[in-house]
Short mmCIF file of C-alpha atoms in Angstrom, two decimals:
data_model
loop_
_atom_site.label_atom_id
_atom_site.label_comp_id
_atom_site.label_asym_id
_atom_site.label_seq_id
_atom_site.Cartn_x
_atom_site.Cartn_y
_atom_site.Cartn_z
CA MET R 1 -0.17 -0.18 0.01
CA GLU R 2 1.15 3.68 -0.81
CA ASN R 3 2.86 5.68 2.17
CA ASN R 4 -0.28 8.29 1.84
CA GLN R 5 -2.58 5.59 2.39
CA GLU R 6 -4.16 4.58 5.97
CA THR R 7 -4.23 0.59 6.12
CA HIS R 8 -6.19 0.61 9.44
CA CYS R 9 -9.75 2.04 9.84
CA SER R 10 -9.34 5.62 12.30
CA THR R 11 -12.43 4.41 14.96
CA HIS R 12 -11.48 1.03 15.49
CA ASN R 13 -8.34 0.20 14.16
CA GLU R 14 -8.77 -2.84 12.52
CA VAL R 15 -7.34 -3.70 8.38
CA LEU R 16 -9.32 -1.77 6.15
CA GLU R 17 -10.14 -4.89 3.87
CA TYR R 18 -14.12 -3.87 3.16
CA TYR R 19 -15.23 -1.33 0.28
CA CYS R 20 -19.32 0.35 0.43
CA PHE R 21 -20.87 -1.26 -2.54
CA ASN R 22 -21.84 2.85 -1.95
CA CYS R 23 -18.90 5.15 -1.91
CA ASN R 24 -15.92 2.98 -2.18
CA LYS R 25 -15.16 3.89 1.00
CA PRO R 26 -12.28 1.63 2.87
CA VAL R 27 -13.44 -0.01 5.70
CA CYS R 28 -13.01 -2.55 8.76
CA SER R 29 -15.40 -5.38 9.62
CA THR R 30 -16.52 -3.64 12.26
CA CYS R 31 -18.36 -1.32 10.39
CA CYS R 32 -19.74 -3.19 8.87
CA MET R 33 -21.16 -4.79 11.47
CA ASP R 34 -21.88 -0.96 12.24
CA HIS R 35 -25.51 -0.20 11.43
CA HIS R 36 -24.60 4.04 11.90
CA GLY R 37 -21.24 3.12 10.16
CA HIS R 38 -18.82 4.99 12.07
CA THR R 39 -16.91 4.94 8.31
CA CYS R 40 -20.02 4.48 6.58
CA GLU R 41 -23.85 4.35 6.59
CA HIS R 42 -24.71 3.00 3.51
CA PHE R 43 -23.91 -1.11 3.80
CA LEU R 44 -27.95 -1.24 4.38
CA ASN R 45 -28.98 1.11 2.10
CA ILE R 46 -29.63 -0.60 -0.86
CA THR R 47 -33.16 0.42 -0.75
CA GLU R 48 -36.42 0.44 -3.22
CA GLU R 49 -34.64 3.55 -3.91
CA PHE R 50 -31.41 2.54 -5.88
CA LEU R 51 -33.69 -1.13 -6.69
CA LYS R 52 -35.87 1.27 -8.66
CA THR R 53 -33.67 2.67 -10.65
CA CYS R 54 -31.53 -0.30 -11.49
CA ASN R 55 -32.37 -2.50 -14.82
CA MET R 56 -32.77 -5.73 -13.71
CA ASP R 57 -35.55 -8.12 -14.18
CA LYS R 58 -38.52 -8.70 -11.50
CA MET R 59 -36.52 -12.04 -10.29
CA MET R 60 -33.30 -10.92 -9.86
CA LEU R 61 -34.41 -7.38 -7.75
CA GLU R 62 -35.84 -10.02 -5.85
CA ILE R 63 -32.65 -12.02 -5.19
CA LEU R 64 -31.35 -9.13 -4.42
CA ARG R 65 -33.45 -8.05 -1.66
CA THR R 66 -32.89 -10.87 0.03
CA LEU R 67 -29.57 -10.74 -0.08
CA VAL R 68 -29.15 -7.30 1.94
CA GLN R 69 -31.42 -9.12 4.03
CA GLN R 70 -28.63 -11.42 5.28
CA PHE R 71 -26.95 -8.81 6.22
CA LYS R 72 -29.01 -7.24 8.18
CA PHE R 73 -30.54 -10.02 10.11
CA LEU R 74 -25.68 -10.00 11.12
CA GLN R 75 -26.85 -6.71 12.81
CA GLN R 76 -30.16 -7.90 14.40
CA SER R 77 -28.60 -11.34 15.17
CA MET R 78 -26.17 -8.97 17.78
CA THR R 79 -29.83 -8.02 19.88
CA ASP R 80 -32.81 -10.76 18.94
CA PRO R 81 -31.04 -13.86 18.29
CA PHE R 82 -34.87 -15.15 17.98
CA GLY R 83 -35.53 -12.75 15.99
CA ALA R 84 -33.35 -12.35 13.42
CA MET R 85 -33.01 -15.99 12.98
CA ASN R 86 -36.71 -16.38 12.58
CA ASN R 87 -36.11 -13.65 9.55
CA MET R 88 -33.18 -15.30 8.60
CA MET R 89 -35.09 -18.56 8.08
CA GLY R 90 -37.95 -16.35 6.18
CA SER R 91 -35.58 -14.84 3.12
CA MET R 92 -34.03 -18.08 3.34
CA ASN R 93 -37.01 -19.95 2.07
CA ASN R 94 -37.78 -17.02 -0.16
CA MET R 95 -34.60 -17.17 -2.33
CA LEU R 96 -34.13 -20.89 -2.65
CA GLY R 97 -38.29 -20.04 -4.46
CA SER R 98 -36.48 -17.63 -6.56
CA MET R 99 -32.94 -19.71 -6.98
CA ASP R 100 -35.84 -22.69 -8.08
CA GLN R 101 -37.49 -20.37 -10.40
CA TRP R 102 -34.78 -18.84 -12.24
CA LEU R 103 -32.96 -22.96 -12.43
CA GLN R 104 -36.08 -23.59 -14.48
CA GLY R 105 -35.99 -21.09 -17.16
CA GLY R 106 -39.54 -19.39 -16.40
CA MET R 107 -38.15 -15.63 -15.59
CA GLY R 108 -35.50 -16.01 -18.37
CA MET R 109 -33.00 -13.80 -16.65
CA ASN R 110 -29.28 -13.26 -17.60
CA MET R 111 -27.29 -14.24 -15.37
CA ASN R 112 -24.04 -16.28 -14.34
CA MET R 113 -24.24 -18.58 -11.39
CA ASN R 114 -22.28 -20.71 -9.50
CA MET R 115 -23.72 -22.94 -7.11
CA GLY R 116 -20.72 -24.23 -4.34
CA GLY R 117 -21.89 -25.27 -0.97
CA MET R 118 -23.19 -22.98 1.18
CA GLY R 119 -22.52 -19.85 -1.35
CA MET R 120 -23.16 -18.70 -4.68
CA GLY R 121 -21.24 -16.77 -7.00
CA MET R 122 -22.89 -13.74 -8.82
CA PRO R 123 -21.49 -11.21 -11.05
CA PRO R 124 -21.45 -7.02 -10.45
CA MET R 125 -25.38 -6.96 -11.10
CA GLY R 126 -25.04 -3.20 -12.88
CA MET R 127 -25.34 -2.41 -9.89
CA PRO R 128 -22.32 1.02 -8.64
CA GLY R 129 -19.53 -0.11 -6.49
CA MET R 130 -21.35 -2.56 -5.98
CA GLY R 131 -18.39 -7.07 -7.08
CA MET R 132 -20.74 -9.63 -5.30
CA PRO R 133 -17.45 -11.25 -3.18
CA PRO R 134 -17.11 -15.11 -4.47
CA MET R 135 -19.64 -17.03 -2.37
CA GLY R 136 -21.96 -14.73 -2.92
CA MET R 137 -23.82 -14.28 0.90
CA PRO R 138 -22.04 -14.10 3.07
CA PRO R 139 -21.77 -16.79 5.59
CA MET R 140 -23.97 -16.53 8.90
CA GLY R 141 -21.79 -14.90 11.36
CA MET R 142 -18.96 -12.68 9.33
CA PRO R 143 -19.32 -8.90 8.43
CA GLY R 144 -21.78 -7.93 6.07
CA GLY R 145 -18.82 -5.85 3.28
CA PHE R 146 -17.90 -6.73 -0.11
CA PRO R 147 -14.17 -7.75 0.22
CA MET R 148 -11.56 -5.41 -1.31
CA PRO R 149 -9.44 -6.84 -4.63
CA PRO R 150 -6.18 -7.63 -4.23
CA SER R 151 -4.46 -3.87 -5.11
CA SER R 152 -2.77 -2.03 -2.70
CA ASN R 153 -3.78 1.07 -3.29
CA TYR R 154 -7.33 0.44 -2.38
CA PRO R 155 -8.68 1.97 -6.67
CA ALA R 156 -12.22 3.02 -6.90
CA GLN R 157 -14.63 0.35 -8.81
CA GLN R 158 -16.64 2.26 -11.50
CA PRO R 159 -20.74 2.73 -12.26
CA THR R 160 -21.81 0.55 -14.18
CA PRO R 161 -23.87 2.29 -16.83
CA HIS R 162 -26.97 0.67 -17.61
CA SER R 163 -30.37 1.45 -19.71
CA ALA R 164 -33.19 3.93 -19.02
CA PRO R 165 -35.04 1.85 -15.79
CA ALA R 166 -38.28 -0.39 -15.94
CA PRO R 167 -41.33 0.11 -14.15
CA GLN R 168 -41.35 -1.08 -10.57
CA PRO R 169 -44.62 -1.50 -8.61
CA THR R 170 -42.69 0.35 -5.52
CA PRO R 171 -44.41 2.20 -2.42
CA HIS R 172 -43.98 6.00 -2.87
CA SER R 173 -41.13 6.62 0.08
CA THR R 174 -40.86 9.90 1.43
CA PRO R 175 -38.19 10.92 3.66
CA ALA R 176 -37.88 11.32 7.21
CA PRO R 177 -37.81 15.22 8.88
CA GLN R 178 -35.03 15.49 11.95
CA PRO R 179 -36.84 14.99 14.49
CA THR R 180 -38.23 17.71 16.83
CA PRO R 181 -39.94 18.38 20.38
CA VAL R 182 -43.70 16.30 20.57
CA PRO R 183 -46.43 17.91 22.82
CA ALA R 184 -48.34 16.56 25.04
CA VAL R 185 -50.51 13.77 23.82
CA THR R 186 -54.13 15.12 23.43
CA PRO R 187 -56.16 12.65 24.67
CA ALA R 188 -59.37 11.13 21.95
CA PRO R 189 -62.14 11.54 23.06
CA VAL R 190 -63.75 9.35 25.88
CA PRO R 191 -67.64 8.44 26.11
CA ALA R 192 -68.76 9.00 29.41
CA PRO R 193 -68.99 5.77 31.68
CA SER R 194 -71.47 3.58 32.84
CA ALA R 195 -71.61 2.39 35.84
CA ASN R 196 -72.43 -1.22 34.10
CA SER R 197 -69.86 -0.59 32.01
CA LYS R 198 -66.86 -3.33 31.54
CA VAL R 199 -63.15 -3.07 31.06
CA TYR R 200 -61.38 -6.54 30.72
CA ILE R 201 -58.27 -8.03 28.85
CA LEU R 202 -58.45 -11.32 27.25
CA SER R 203 -54.71 -12.61 27.31
CA ALA R 204 -54.34 -15.56 25.10
CA ALA R 205 -51.52 -18.55 26.26
CA GLN R 206 -49.85 -21.68 24.71
CA GLY R 207 -51.36 -24.96 25.54
CA LYS R 208 -54.69 -23.40 24.41
CA GLU R 209 -55.31 -21.66 27.28
CA ALA R 210 -56.74 -17.85 27.17
CA HIS R 211 -57.29 -15.90 29.88
CA LEU R 212 -59.98 -13.00 30.70
CA PHE R 213 -58.65 -10.59 33.74
CA ASP R 214 -60.89 -7.23 34.66
CA VAL R 215 -59.59 -3.98 34.87
CA SER R 216 -62.76 -1.48 34.76
CA ASN R 217 -61.92 -0.29 37.77
CA LYS R 218 -57.92 0.50 37.13
CA ASP R 219 -57.10 -2.22 38.82
CA ILE R 220 -56.09 -5.22 37.38
CA SER R 221 -58.04 -8.94 38.43
CA PHE R 222 -58.11 -12.43 37.15
CA VAL R 223 -61.23 -13.31 35.78
CA GLN R 224 -61.82 -17.17 34.17
CA SER R 225 -59.43 -18.92 32.98
CA PHE R 226 -60.51 -21.01 30.09
CA LYS R 227 -59.63 -24.41 27.75
CA VAL R 228 -59.91 -23.79 23.64
CA ASP R 229 -59.28 -25.62 20.62
CA TYR R 230 -57.48 -22.92 19.27
CA ASP R 231 -53.64 -22.93 19.36
CA PHE R 232 -52.05 -19.37 19.93
CA TYR R 233 -49.12 -19.54 19.51
CA CYS R 234 -47.23 -17.43 17.20
CA THR R 235 -50.57 -14.68 17.81
CA ASN R 236 -49.42 -11.69 19.26
CA ASN R 237 -50.51 -8.80 17.17
CA SER R 238 -53.56 -10.97 15.14
CA LEU R 239 -56.10 -10.08 18.36
CA CYS R 240 -58.70 -7.77 17.50
CA SER R 241 -61.88 -5.85 19.82
CA VAL R 242 -65.19 -5.20 17.58
CA GLY R 243 -67.50 -4.14 20.03
CA GLU R 244 -68.02 -7.30 22.57
CA GLU R 245 -65.78 -9.88 20.58
CA VAL R 246 -62.63 -9.93 19.80
CA TYR R 247 -61.26 -11.68 17.39
CA CYS R 248 -58.23 -13.65 16.60
CA PHE R 249 -56.86 -14.55 13.01
CA GLY R 250 -54.34 -17.76 12.63
CA GLY R 251 -51.21 -18.83 14.84
CA ARG R 252 -48.72 -21.01 13.93
CA ASN R 253 -50.34 -24.80 13.66
CA ASN R 254 -53.63 -22.92 12.68
CA PRO R 255 -53.00 -20.56 9.99
CA LYS R 256 -56.24 -21.32 8.45
CA LYS R 257 -58.45 -20.51 10.96
CA TYR R 258 -60.25 -17.27 13.01
CA CYS R 259 -61.75 -16.85 16.45
CA VAL R 260 -64.12 -15.30 18.41
CA PHE R 261 -64.22 -14.27 21.74
CA ASN R 262 -67.94 -13.00 23.20
CA ALA R 263 -66.90 -11.18 26.17
CA LYS R 264 -70.78 -11.41 27.51
CA THR R 265 -71.62 -14.31 26.67
CA LYS R 266 -67.60 -15.66 28.12
CA SER R 267 -67.27 -17.89 25.10
CA PHE R 268 -65.44 -18.99 21.80
CA THR R 269 -66.90 -20.30 18.53
CA ILE R 270 -63.76 -21.88 15.90
CA HIS R 271 -64.27 -20.65 11.98
CA ASP R 272 -62.38 -21.55 8.78
CA ILE R 273 -60.27 -18.50 7.28
CA THR R 274 -62.31 -18.80 3.77
CA ALA R 275 -60.88 -16.91 -0.52
CA GLY R 276 -59.88 -13.92 -0.51
CA CYS R 277 -57.22 -13.99 2.50
CA ASP R 278 -53.89 -16.37 2.95
CA GLY R 279 -54.26 -16.74 6.47
CA GLY R 280 -51.03 -17.76 8.14
CA TYR R 281 -49.42 -17.24 11.41
CA ASN R 282 -47.12 -13.63 13.13
CA LEU R 283 -50.33 -11.97 10.93
CA SER R 284 -51.08 -7.94 12.27
CA VAL R 285 -54.69 -6.81 12.96
CA CYS R 286 -56.31 -3.76 13.24
CA TYR R 287 -60.16 -2.69 12.86
CA ASP R 288 -61.33 0.17 10.91
CA GLY R 289 -64.10 1.86 13.79
CA LYS R 290 -66.57 0.43 10.77
CA ASP R 291 -66.88 -2.56 8.81
CA HIS R 292 -63.60 -4.58 8.26
CA ILE R 293 -60.57 -6.09 10.49
CA TYR R 294 -57.46 -5.09 8.39
CA ILE R 295 -55.28 -8.58 7.98
CA LEU R 296 -51.29 -8.50 7.11
CA ASN R 297 -49.92 -11.90 6.13
CA GLY R 298 -46.92 -12.07 8.51
CA SER R 299 -44.73 -14.94 7.62
CA PHE R 300 -46.38 -15.73 4.98
CA HIS R 301 -44.04 -14.00 2.12
CA ILE R 302 -44.69 -14.87 -0.99
CA MET R 303 -41.22 -13.48 -3.01
CA ASN R 304 -41.21 -10.60 -0.53
CA MET R 305 -44.21 -9.56 -1.20
CA THR R 306 -46.72 -8.06 1.87
CA LYS R 307 -49.96 -8.98 0.68
CA VAL R 308 -53.26 -6.89 2.80
CA ASP R 309 -56.38 -8.20 3.15
CA ARG R 310 -59.12 -7.97 4.96
CA PHE R 311 -62.28 -9.26 6.91
CA ASN R 312 -66.63 -7.72 7.24
CA ILE R 313 -67.92 -8.21 10.34
CA ARG R 314 -70.91 -7.88 9.44
CA SER R 315 -71.29 -10.49 6.17
CA LYS R 316 -67.55 -12.32 7.79
CA THR R 317 -66.53 -12.87 4.75
CA PHE R 318 -62.74 -12.24 3.91
CA GLU R 319 -61.37 -9.73 0.53
CA SER R 320 -57.55 -9.56 -0.81
CA PHE R 321 -56.75 -5.58 -0.45
CA VAL R 322 -53.28 -4.27 -1.53
CA GLN R 323 -50.06 -6.58 -2.16
CA PHE R 324 -46.48 -4.17 -1.34
CA TYR R 325 -42.52 -5.28 -1.30
CA ASP R 326 -41.77 -5.58 1.98
CA TYR R 327 -39.32 -7.93 3.37
CA SER R 328 -39.96 -7.98 7.14
CA GLN R 329 -42.18 -10.89 8.51
CA PHE R 330 -42.50 -9.33 11.73
CA HIS R 331 -45.24 -6.24 12.17
CA CYS R 332 -44.92 -4.96 16.19
CA LEU R 333 -48.12 -2.50 15.15
CA SER R 334 -50.75 -1.90 12.62
CA LEU R 335 -54.10 0.18 13.60
CA VAL R 336 -55.91 2.42 11.11
CA HIS R 337 -56.11 6.42 11.68
CA ASN R 338 -57.00 9.12 9.25
CA ASN R 339 -58.69 6.71 6.50
CA HIS R 340 -54.83 5.03 6.04
CA PHE R 341 -53.68 1.12 6.94
CA ILE R 342 -50.61 2.55 8.97
CA THR R 343 -48.14 -1.02 10.18
CA LEU R 344 -44.64 -0.95 12.17
CA PRO R 345 -42.57 -3.53 10.51
CA ARG R 346 -39.80 -5.12 12.86
CA GLY R 347 -36.18 -4.39 11.74
CA GLU R 348 -37.00 -1.59 9.87
CA SER R 349 -37.11 1.87 10.27
CA ARG R 350 -40.04 2.82 8.41
CA ALA R 351 -43.88 2.84 8.23
CA TYR R 352 -45.77 1.96 5.64
CA TYR R 353 -49.30 4.05 5.25
CA ILE R 354 -52.01 3.21 3.16
CA ASP R 355 -54.56 4.79 2.04
CA LEU R 356 -57.42 3.67 2.70
CA ASN R 357 -59.60 4.45 -0.72
CA THR R 358 -57.27 4.44 -3.27
CA LYS R 359 -55.07 1.69 -2.05
CA LYS R 360 -51.77 3.90 -2.87
CA VAL R 361 -48.36 2.67 -0.53
CA GLU R 362 -46.24 5.11 1.34
CA ILE R 363 -42.60 4.81 2.44
CA TYR R 364 -42.31 6.95 5.40
CA ASN R 365 -38.63 6.35 6.23
CA ASN R 366 -37.03 8.13 10.40
CA SER R 367 -33.54 7.45 11.11
CA HIS R 368 -34.47 8.02 14.73
CA LEU R 369 -37.72 5.34 14.48
CA PHE R 370 -35.91 1.85 14.94
CA LEU R 371 -37.52 -0.76 15.50
CA GLN R 372 -35.09 -3.39 15.83
CA SER R 373 -35.76 -5.08 18.97
CA SER R 374 -39.06 -3.69 19.08
CA VAL R 375 -41.53 -6.21 21.19
CA LEU R 376 -44.68 -4.53 22.41
CA GLY R 377 -46.32 -1.67 20.53
CA ALA R 378 -49.97 0.21 21.48
CA ASN R 379 -51.95 2.78 20.12
CA ASP R 380 -54.58 6.03 21.74
CA GLY R 381 -56.78 6.39 19.21
CA ALA R 382 -55.91 8.97 18.90
CA GLY R 383 -52.65 8.62 17.06
CA ASN R 384 -50.07 8.31 19.57
CA ILE R 385 -48.78 4.86 19.49
CA TYR R 386 -46.07 3.75 22.54
CA ILE R 387 -43.35 0.84 20.97
CA GLN R 388 -41.72 -0.37 24.57
CA LEU R 389 -38.00 -1.66 23.20
CA ASN R 390 -36.80 -5.52 24.34
CA ASN R 391 -34.40 -2.94 27.41
CA THR R 392 -36.77 -0.43 29.38
CA ARG R 393 -37.70 2.12 26.66
CA LEU R 394 -40.95 3.40 26.20
CA GLU R 395 -41.59 5.64 23.44
CA ARG R 396 -44.07 7.01 21.71
CA PHE R 397 -44.40 8.19 17.87
CA ASN R 398 -47.64 10.27 16.55
CA VAL R 399 -48.87 9.13 12.90
CA VAL R 400 -50.52 12.28 12.04
CA THR R 401 -47.46 14.77 12.56
CA ARG R 402 -45.21 11.43 12.44
CA GLU R 403 -43.25 12.90 15.84
CA LEU R 404 -40.78 11.62 17.47
CA ALA R 405 -41.07 12.19 21.81
CA GLY R 406 -38.75 9.47 22.07
CA GLN R 407 -38.62 7.43 25.73
CA VAL R 408 -41.77 8.70 27.41
CA GLY R 409 -41.60 6.67 30.16
CA LYS R 410 -38.76 2.99 31.85
CA SER R 411 -40.11 0.24 32.37
CA PRO R 412 -39.75 -1.64 35.96
CA LYS R 413 -37.14 -5.01 34.36
CA THR R 414 -36.82 -5.09 30.82
CA PHE R 415 -39.54 -6.97 28.68
CA THR R 416 -37.27 -9.15 26.65
CA GLN R 417 -40.28 -11.37 24.55
CA ALA R 418 -43.24 -10.49 22.39
CA ARG R 419 -46.55 -10.40 23.83
CA ALA R 420 -49.12 -7.69 24.29
CA MET R 421 -49.39 -4.13 25.05
CA HIS R 422 -53.27 -2.56 25.22
CA HIS R 423 -54.47 1.83 26.01
CA HIS R 424 -57.11 2.07 27.69
CA ARG R 425 -58.41 5.54 28.81
CA PHE R 426 -60.51 5.98 31.46
CA SER R 427 -61.62 9.63 31.21
CA ALA R 428 -59.62 12.72 29.82
CA SER R 429 -57.49 12.40 32.32
CA GLU R 430 -56.63 8.75 32.82
CA GLY R 431 -55.05 6.67 30.66
CA TYR R 432 -52.87 3.47 31.19
CA ILE R 433 -51.59 0.63 29.22
CA TYR R 434 -51.59 -2.31 30.54
CA HIS R 435 -48.62 -5.12 29.81
CA ILE R 436 -49.02 -8.82 30.43
CA GLY R 437 -46.66 -11.70 31.08
CA GLU R 438 -43.39 -12.60 32.28
CA GLY R 439 -45.38 -13.95 35.44
CA ARG R 440 -46.02 -10.75 36.60
CA LEU R 441 -48.23 -7.69 35.50
CA TYR R 442 -47.89 -4.09 34.47
CA ARG R 443 -49.53 -0.26 33.70
CA TYR R 444 -48.09 2.67 32.46
CA SER R 445 -50.00 5.84 32.65
CA ILE R 446 -49.43 7.72 29.95
CA GLU R 447 -50.54 11.16 32.08
CA SER R 448 -47.09 10.22 34.99
CA ALA R 449 -45.27 8.46 32.23
CA GLN R 450 -44.67 6.02 34.78
CA TRP R 451 -45.33 2.29 35.13
CA ALA R 452 -46.31 -0.20 38.24
CA GLU R 453 -46.12 -3.38 38.76
CA ILE R 454 -49.95 -4.32 39.28
CA GLY R 455 -50.07 -7.30 40.29
CA SER R 456 -48.65 -11.14 40.05
CA ASP R 457 -49.46 -13.48 36.30
CA VAL R 458 -51.59 -16.61 38.76
CA GLN R 459 -52.24 -18.25 35.97
CA LYS R 460 -47.43 -19.21 35.48
CA VAL R 461 -48.05 -20.04 32.56
CA ASP R 462 -46.23 -18.81 28.45
CA ARG R 463 -47.24 -15.81 27.54
CA GLN R 464 -45.11 -15.74 25.28
CA PHE R 465 -45.09 -14.75 21.05
CA CYS R 466 -49.52 -15.33 22.57
CA GLY R 467 -51.76 -11.91 21.47
CA ALA R 468 -54.29 -9.98 23.73
CA SER R 469 -57.04 -7.56 22.87
CA LEU R 470 -58.58 -5.24 25.64
CA VAL R 471 -62.30 -5.06 25.35
CA SER R 472 -64.96 -2.66 26.70
CA PHE R 473 -68.65 -2.61 26.97
CA ASN R 474 -71.58 -1.80 28.35
CA LEU R 475 -73.73 -4.96 30.62
#
């Protein structure tokens, strides 16, 4: 290497042995593993902004998207091994499906590919400064950068010319403004409480169990246990309430079923998911307050296409609504607000806004809205989303102003397992978020921004990856 060329990273004092695919800067292996990049910020930014301008056929784009996810896996695995492994397995299944179609010659791709061992050899794909290493994807546990060529002076690679981009079905992307101070929460209108009103939380558990808790008096008390012929595993965002009923869709072992709990009669009914909805598990569902429950397809990915279906609560029928590119299999929260279906994918720094009239999909990007480690989410009906990370941080994001308040509360312990938490406002001056699980019962006050432990989960059951829903009604 020439004397005027650095050989080690100035931040980590490690050998500069990789290139950033975007800016051609030499970087070290630690920089490769750092999402925010001390030397470069481009490792995880092979995004729709690039993909919509590159000249590749559709199948090649899907394979590239899957490769990008392998790099994201490397970072996610450091903080969330279980979620990372699930995402990796889903991405690998998508890639295998893509490769199978390509090998059968169905897509007519013009690409030389050598299969060997665990990897694939790919030539450069027309991306500025990007050349795949000999084994295509780095093995698990290795940094996600691209090895530098054996040169002493690290020559910058030149962009590869390409023809005019072919139009792609890519959602519109909106850049995020800089974070600004968020005003105090404006509570949603609260109907006058009735002497006969009840507020319950139905909390599902593994082993085909569900438990009913009463929070009508703001504290929490156990009401009843249920044995149900329905497996609630992988339903942590799959429950929502409509009036006196709670709906649960899909699940790991019953992906084409849904069940309905009636809080007045304290009874369950089980039904089939019919044509118009794919079903699945790790579904994310929400009620629009009118006629429909919207169902995001979770882990039933086909070529990284996320599908939103909806269920008509009056006709009890399903219909396909919209689909769009998204490679996240887990969504920490979905809601309908201001005639938009809004969903926050886990492991991303973005939110999707879908206009319910036009079905137009908008991507809102905000690097501060980092959902890598999010495990719980709740919304207050007034546009505020509360996100509990898998540490003690509770953050608030307003889907209307798109402002992030940052940390608004500190939980009494680290919540590490994906379950559910739910918001209820008893009056204009009293709103709470409830969390059931990990052996204890917790309540967060919106007004005082404080968590409190309010009891013990006496059932001592495993609620991990099982959902819950708050239901309010008059007797």
